Coordinates of C-alpha atoms and ligand atoms in Angstrom, one line a residue:
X1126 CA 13.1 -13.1 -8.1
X1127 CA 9.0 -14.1 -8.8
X1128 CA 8.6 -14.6 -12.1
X1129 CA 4.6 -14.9 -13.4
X1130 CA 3.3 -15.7 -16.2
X1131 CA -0.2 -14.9 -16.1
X1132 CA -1.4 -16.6 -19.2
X1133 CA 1.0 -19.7 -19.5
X1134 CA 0.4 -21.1 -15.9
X1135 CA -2.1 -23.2 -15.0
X1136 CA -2.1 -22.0 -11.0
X1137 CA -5.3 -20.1 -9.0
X1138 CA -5.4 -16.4 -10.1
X1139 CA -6.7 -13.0 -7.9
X1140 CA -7.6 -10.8 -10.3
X1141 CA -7.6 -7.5 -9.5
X1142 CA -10.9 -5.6 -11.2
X1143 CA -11.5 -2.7 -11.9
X1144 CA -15.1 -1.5 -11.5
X1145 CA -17.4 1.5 -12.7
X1146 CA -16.5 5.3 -10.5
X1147 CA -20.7 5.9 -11.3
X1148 CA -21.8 5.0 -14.4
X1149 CA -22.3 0.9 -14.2
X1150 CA -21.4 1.1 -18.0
X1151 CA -17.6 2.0 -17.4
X1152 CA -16.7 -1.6 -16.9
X1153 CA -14.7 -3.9 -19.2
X1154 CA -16.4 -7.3 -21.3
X1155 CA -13.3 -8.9 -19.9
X1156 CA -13.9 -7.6 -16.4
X1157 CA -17.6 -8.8 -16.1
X1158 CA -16.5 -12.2 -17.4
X1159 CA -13.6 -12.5 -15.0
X1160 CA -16.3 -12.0 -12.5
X1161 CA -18.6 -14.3 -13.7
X1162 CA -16.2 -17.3 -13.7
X1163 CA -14.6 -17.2 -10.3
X1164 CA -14.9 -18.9 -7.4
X1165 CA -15.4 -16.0 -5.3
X1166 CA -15.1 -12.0 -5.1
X1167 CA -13.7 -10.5 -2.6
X1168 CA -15.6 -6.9 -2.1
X1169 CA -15.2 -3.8 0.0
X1170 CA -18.7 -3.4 0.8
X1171 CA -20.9 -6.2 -0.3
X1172 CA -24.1 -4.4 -0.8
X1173 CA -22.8 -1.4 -2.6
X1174 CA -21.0 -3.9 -5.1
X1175 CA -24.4 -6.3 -5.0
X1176 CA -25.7 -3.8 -7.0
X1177 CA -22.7 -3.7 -9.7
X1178 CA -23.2 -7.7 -9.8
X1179 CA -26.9 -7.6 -10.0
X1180 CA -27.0 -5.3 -12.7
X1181 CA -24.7 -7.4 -14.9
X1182 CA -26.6 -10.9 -13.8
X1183 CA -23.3 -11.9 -11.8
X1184 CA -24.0 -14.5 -9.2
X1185 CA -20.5 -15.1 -7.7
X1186 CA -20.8 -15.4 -3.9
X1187 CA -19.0 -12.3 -2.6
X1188 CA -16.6 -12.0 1.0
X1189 CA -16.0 -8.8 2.7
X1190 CA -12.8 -7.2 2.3
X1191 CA -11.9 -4.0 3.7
X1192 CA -9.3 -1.9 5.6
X1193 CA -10.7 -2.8 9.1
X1194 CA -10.4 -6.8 8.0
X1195 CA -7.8 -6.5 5.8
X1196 CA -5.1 -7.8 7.6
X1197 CA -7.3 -11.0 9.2
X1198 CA -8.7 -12.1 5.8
X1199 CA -5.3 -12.8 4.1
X1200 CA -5.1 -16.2 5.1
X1201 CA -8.1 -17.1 4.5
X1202 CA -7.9 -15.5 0.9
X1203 CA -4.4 -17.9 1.0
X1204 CA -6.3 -20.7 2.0
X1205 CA -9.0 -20.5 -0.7
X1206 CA -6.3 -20.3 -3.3
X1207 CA -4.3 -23.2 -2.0
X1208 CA -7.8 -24.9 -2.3
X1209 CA -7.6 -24.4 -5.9
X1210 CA -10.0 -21.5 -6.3
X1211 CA -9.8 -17.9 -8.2
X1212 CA -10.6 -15.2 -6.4
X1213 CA -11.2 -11.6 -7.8
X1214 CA -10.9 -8.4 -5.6
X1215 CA -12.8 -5.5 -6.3
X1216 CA -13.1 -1.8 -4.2
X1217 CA -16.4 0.2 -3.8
X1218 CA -15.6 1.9 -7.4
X1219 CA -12.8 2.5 -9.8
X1220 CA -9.2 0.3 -9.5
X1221 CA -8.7 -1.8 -6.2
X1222 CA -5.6 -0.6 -4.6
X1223 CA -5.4 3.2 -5.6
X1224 CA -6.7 4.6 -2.5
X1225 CA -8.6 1.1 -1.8
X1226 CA -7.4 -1.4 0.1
X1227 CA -5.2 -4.7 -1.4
X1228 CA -1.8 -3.6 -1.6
X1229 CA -0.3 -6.3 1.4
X1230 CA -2.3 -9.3 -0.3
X1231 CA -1.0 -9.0 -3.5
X1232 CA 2.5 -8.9 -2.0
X1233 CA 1.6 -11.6 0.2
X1234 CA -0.6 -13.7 -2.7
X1235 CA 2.3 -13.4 -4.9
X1236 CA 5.1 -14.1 -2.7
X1237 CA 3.2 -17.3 -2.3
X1238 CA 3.7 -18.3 -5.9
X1239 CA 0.0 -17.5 -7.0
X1240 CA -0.6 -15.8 -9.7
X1241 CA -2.1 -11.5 -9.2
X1242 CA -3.7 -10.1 -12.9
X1243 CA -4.6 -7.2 -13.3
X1244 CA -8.1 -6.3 -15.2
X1245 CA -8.1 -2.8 -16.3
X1246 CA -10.5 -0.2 -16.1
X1247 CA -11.9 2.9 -14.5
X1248 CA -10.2 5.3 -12.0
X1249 CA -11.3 8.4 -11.3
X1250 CA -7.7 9.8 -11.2
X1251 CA -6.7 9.2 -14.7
X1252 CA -10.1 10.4 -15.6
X1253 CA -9.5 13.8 -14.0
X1254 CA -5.8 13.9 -14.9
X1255 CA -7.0 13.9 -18.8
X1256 CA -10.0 16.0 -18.4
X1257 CA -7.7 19.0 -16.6
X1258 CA -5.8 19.5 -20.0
X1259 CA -2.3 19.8 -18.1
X1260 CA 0.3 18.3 -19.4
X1261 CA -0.6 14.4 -18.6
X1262 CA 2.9 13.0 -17.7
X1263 CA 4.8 13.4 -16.0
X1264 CA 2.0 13.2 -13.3
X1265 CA 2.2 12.5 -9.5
X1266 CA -1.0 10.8 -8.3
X1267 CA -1.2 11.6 -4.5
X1268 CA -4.8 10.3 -3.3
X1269 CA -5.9 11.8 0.0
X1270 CA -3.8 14.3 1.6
X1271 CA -3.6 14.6 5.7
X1272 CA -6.6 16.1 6.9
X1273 CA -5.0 18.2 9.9
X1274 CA -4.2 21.6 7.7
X1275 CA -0.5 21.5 9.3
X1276 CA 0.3 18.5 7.6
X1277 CA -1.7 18.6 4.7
X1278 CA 0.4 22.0 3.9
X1279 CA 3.7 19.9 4.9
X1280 CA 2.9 17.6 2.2
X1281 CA 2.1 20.0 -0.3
X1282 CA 5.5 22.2 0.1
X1283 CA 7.4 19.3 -0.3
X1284 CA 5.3 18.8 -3.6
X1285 CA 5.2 23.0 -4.8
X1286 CA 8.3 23.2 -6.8
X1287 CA 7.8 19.7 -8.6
X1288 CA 7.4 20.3 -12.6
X1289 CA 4.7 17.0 -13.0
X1290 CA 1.0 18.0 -13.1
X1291 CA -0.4 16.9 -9.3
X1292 CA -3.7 14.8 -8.9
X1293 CA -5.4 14.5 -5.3
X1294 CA -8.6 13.0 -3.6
X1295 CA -10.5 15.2 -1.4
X1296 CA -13.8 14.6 0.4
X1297 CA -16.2 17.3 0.0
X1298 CA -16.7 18.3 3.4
X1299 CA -12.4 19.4 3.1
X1300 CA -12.6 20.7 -0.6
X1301 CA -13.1 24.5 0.6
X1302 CA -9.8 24.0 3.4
X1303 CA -7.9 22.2 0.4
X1304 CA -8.3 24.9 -2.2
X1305 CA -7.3 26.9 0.7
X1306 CA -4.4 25.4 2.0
X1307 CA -3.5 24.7 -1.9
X1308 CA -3.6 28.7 -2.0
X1309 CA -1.4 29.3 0.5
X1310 CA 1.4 26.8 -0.4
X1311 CA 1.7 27.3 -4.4
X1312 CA 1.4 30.5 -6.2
X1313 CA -0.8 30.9 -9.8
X1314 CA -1.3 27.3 -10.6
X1315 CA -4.1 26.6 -12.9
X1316 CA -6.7 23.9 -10.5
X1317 CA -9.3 21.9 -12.1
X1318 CA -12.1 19.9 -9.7
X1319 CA -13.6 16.8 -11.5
X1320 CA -16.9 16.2 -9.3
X1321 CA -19.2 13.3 -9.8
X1322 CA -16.9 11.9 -12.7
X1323 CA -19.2 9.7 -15.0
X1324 CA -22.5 10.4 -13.4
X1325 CA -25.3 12.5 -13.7
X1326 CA -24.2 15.9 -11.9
X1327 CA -20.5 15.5 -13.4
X1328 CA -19.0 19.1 -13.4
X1329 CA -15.4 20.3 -14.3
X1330 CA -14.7 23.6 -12.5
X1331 CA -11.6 25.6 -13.9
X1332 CA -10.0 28.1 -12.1
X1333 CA -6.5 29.7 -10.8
X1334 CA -5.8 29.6 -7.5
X1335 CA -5.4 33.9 -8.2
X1336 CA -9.0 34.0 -8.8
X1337 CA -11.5 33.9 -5.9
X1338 CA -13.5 30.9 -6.2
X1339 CA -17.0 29.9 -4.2
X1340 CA -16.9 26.4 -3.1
X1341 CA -19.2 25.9 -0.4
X1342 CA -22.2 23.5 -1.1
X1343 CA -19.6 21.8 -3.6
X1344 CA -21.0 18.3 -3.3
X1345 CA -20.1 14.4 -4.2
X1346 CA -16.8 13.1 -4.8
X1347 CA -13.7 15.0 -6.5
X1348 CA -10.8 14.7 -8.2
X1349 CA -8.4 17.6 -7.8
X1350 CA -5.4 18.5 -10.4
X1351 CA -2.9 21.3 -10.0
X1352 CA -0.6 22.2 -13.2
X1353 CA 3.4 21.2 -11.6
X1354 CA 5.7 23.8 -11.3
X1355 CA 7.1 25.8 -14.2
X1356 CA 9.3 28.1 -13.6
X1357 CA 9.3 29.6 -16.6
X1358 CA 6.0 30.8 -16.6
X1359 CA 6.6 32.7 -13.5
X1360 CA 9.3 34.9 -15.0
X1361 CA 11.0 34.8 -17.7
X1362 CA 13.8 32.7 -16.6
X1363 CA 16.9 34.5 -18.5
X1364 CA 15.4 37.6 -17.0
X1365 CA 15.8 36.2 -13.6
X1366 CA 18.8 34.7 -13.9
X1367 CA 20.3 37.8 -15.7
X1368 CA 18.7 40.1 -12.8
X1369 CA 20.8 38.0 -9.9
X1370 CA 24.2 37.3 -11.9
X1371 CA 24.1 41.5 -12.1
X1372 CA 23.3 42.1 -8.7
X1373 CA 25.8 39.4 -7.5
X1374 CA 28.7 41.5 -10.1
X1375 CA 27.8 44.6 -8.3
X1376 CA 29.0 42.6 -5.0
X1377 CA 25.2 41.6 -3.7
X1378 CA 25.6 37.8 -2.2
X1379 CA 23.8 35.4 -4.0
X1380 CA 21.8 34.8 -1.1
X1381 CA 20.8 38.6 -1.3
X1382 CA 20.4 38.7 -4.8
X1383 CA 17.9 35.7 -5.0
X1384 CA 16.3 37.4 -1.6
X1385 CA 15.9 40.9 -3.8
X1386 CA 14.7 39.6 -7.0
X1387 CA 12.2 37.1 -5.4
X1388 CA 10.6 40.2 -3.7
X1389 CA 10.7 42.9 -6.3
X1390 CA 8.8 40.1 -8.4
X1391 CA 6.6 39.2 -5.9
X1392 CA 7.7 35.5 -5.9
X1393 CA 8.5 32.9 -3.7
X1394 CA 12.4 32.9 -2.3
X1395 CA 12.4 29.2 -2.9
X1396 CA 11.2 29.3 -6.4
X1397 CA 13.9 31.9 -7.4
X1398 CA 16.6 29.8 -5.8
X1399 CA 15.6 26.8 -7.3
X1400 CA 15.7 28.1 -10.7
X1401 CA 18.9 29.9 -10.0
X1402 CA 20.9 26.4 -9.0
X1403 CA 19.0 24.7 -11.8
X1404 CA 20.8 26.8 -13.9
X1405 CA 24.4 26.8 -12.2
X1406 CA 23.9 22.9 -12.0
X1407 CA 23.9 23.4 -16.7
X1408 CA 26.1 25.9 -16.9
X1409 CA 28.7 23.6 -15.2
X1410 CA 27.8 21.2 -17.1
X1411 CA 28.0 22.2 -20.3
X1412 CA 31.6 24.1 -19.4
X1413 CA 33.2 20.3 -18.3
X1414 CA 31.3 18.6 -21.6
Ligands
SAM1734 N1 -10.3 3.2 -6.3 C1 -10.9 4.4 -6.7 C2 -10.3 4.9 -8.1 O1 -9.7 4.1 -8.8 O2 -10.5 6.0 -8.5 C3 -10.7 5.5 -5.7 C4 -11.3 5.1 -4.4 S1 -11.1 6.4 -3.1 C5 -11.6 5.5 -1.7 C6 -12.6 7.4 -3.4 C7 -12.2 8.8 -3.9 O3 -12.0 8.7 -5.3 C8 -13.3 9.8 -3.8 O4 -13.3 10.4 -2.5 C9 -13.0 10.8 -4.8 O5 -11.9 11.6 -4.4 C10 -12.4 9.9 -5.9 N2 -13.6 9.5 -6.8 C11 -14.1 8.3 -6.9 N3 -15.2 8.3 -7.8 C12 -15.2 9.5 -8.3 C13 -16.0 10.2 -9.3 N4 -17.0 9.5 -9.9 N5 -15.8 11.5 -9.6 C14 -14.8 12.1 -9.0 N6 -14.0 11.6 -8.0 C15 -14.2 10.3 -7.7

């Protein structure tokens, strides 16, 4: 077991920061201080975060740190803290490590005995997971899903039936074959995009995936949330469950019940047999309690 204490030890420190998603104002006191005072900050693209340090006054020499140098850099970035020095990583925008790169150095900082803090801040995911007003947790952040349609729809049915509020990252130039492919896997979900999150053009589009929706021209960067499963809001659930448990006494297999009611109700087999065992899984239960 590693055991840190991040504000008892004396030892070199990376700090993980979390910068602005747009608006250079999202960013902590703590944060720009932590920058200020170490030795060096390791940046996913130095000029795009030059800016973040210029506009604050910050005159920490930055090193380059991305996913196409990631793997070469860690011993340097073990070297520097062996020297004695504090580093600090930062991403492009938002929390290093949730979609960014970072996630083998801190194992590999930290399995070295250093110390890994995290400073708080923006990310554009819990941003859009409030702003959608589903229910905030239980939540499943995803990030980017495949790009290929075949897989990004694998992905998804393995996600349809789960009863947490979904939250994605999709590039605009795939938002209109998301929304699509998003269509074709779930049924009536209520979708919110968050686009351009903290800056000038920020827009909120609500929709259900029922309703046709225009997308094209959609530009900048999104968040996308999908309300989880409930199966309840499908169909009435007693309903259902009363509908099969009668067509299974009048000798219909269960298998041929679920098939029936799922297409009189115009819903998906799955979803019917999902609630169905749900409910054979408590009614067993509460008969051996
Ligand atoms: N580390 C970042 C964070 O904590 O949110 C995410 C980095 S990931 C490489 C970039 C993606 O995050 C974008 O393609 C977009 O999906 C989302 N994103 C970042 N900034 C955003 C913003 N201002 N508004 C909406 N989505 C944003």
């Amino acid at each position: 077991m590693i055991r840190q204490s991040s504000f008892l030890e004396d030892t070199p420190k990376l700090y993980l920061v979390a910068t602005p998603i747009g608006n250079l104002e999202d960013i902590t006191f703590r944060a720009v201080n932590i920058l200020k005072s170490v030795d060096y900050i390791y940046a996913e693209d130095t000029r795009t975060s030059g800016q973040l340090l210029k506009h604050y006054d910050i005159k920490t020499p930055m090193k380059s740190f991305h996913k196409h140098n990631e793997t070469s850099k860690h011993k340097a970035i073990l070297e520097q803290l062996l020297r004695g020095n504090t580093l600090a990583l930062i991403s492009d925008a938002g929390t290093p490590l949730i979609s960014d790169p970072g996630e083998q150095l801190v194992e590999i900082v930290s399995s070295n005995g250093f110390s890994v803090v995290p400073i708080p801040g923006a990310s554009a995911s819990i941003s859009g997971l409030i702003v959608s007003g589903f229910k905030p947790h239980p939540y499943l952040f995803y990030g980017f899903l495949p790009s290929k349609t075949l897989q990004r729809e694998a992905v998804l049915k393995n996600l349809r039936w789960l009863p947490y509020t979904l939250v994605f990252y999709e590039s605009p130039h795939r938002i209109e074959a998301f929304v699509e492919s998003i269509k074709s896997v779930f049924d009536s979900r209520r979708v919110i995009i968050a686009r351009e999150l903290t800056k000038r053009f920020e827009e909120i589009l609500r929709f259900d995936l029922n309703e046709s929706v225009d997308l094209s021209g959609l530009k900048g960067e999104m968040v996308v949330v999908v309300e989880g499963f409930e199966e309840s809001k499908v169909l009435g659930k007693e309903t259902l469950i009363d509908r099969i448990e009668l067509l299974i006494d009048d000798g219909v297999s269960e298998k041929e019940a679920i098939k029936q009611v799922a297409h009189e109700e115009n819903v998906k087999k799955n979803m019917v047999y999902m609630t169905y065992q749900t409910y054979k899984k408590q009614f067993r239960n509460q008969n051996q309690e």
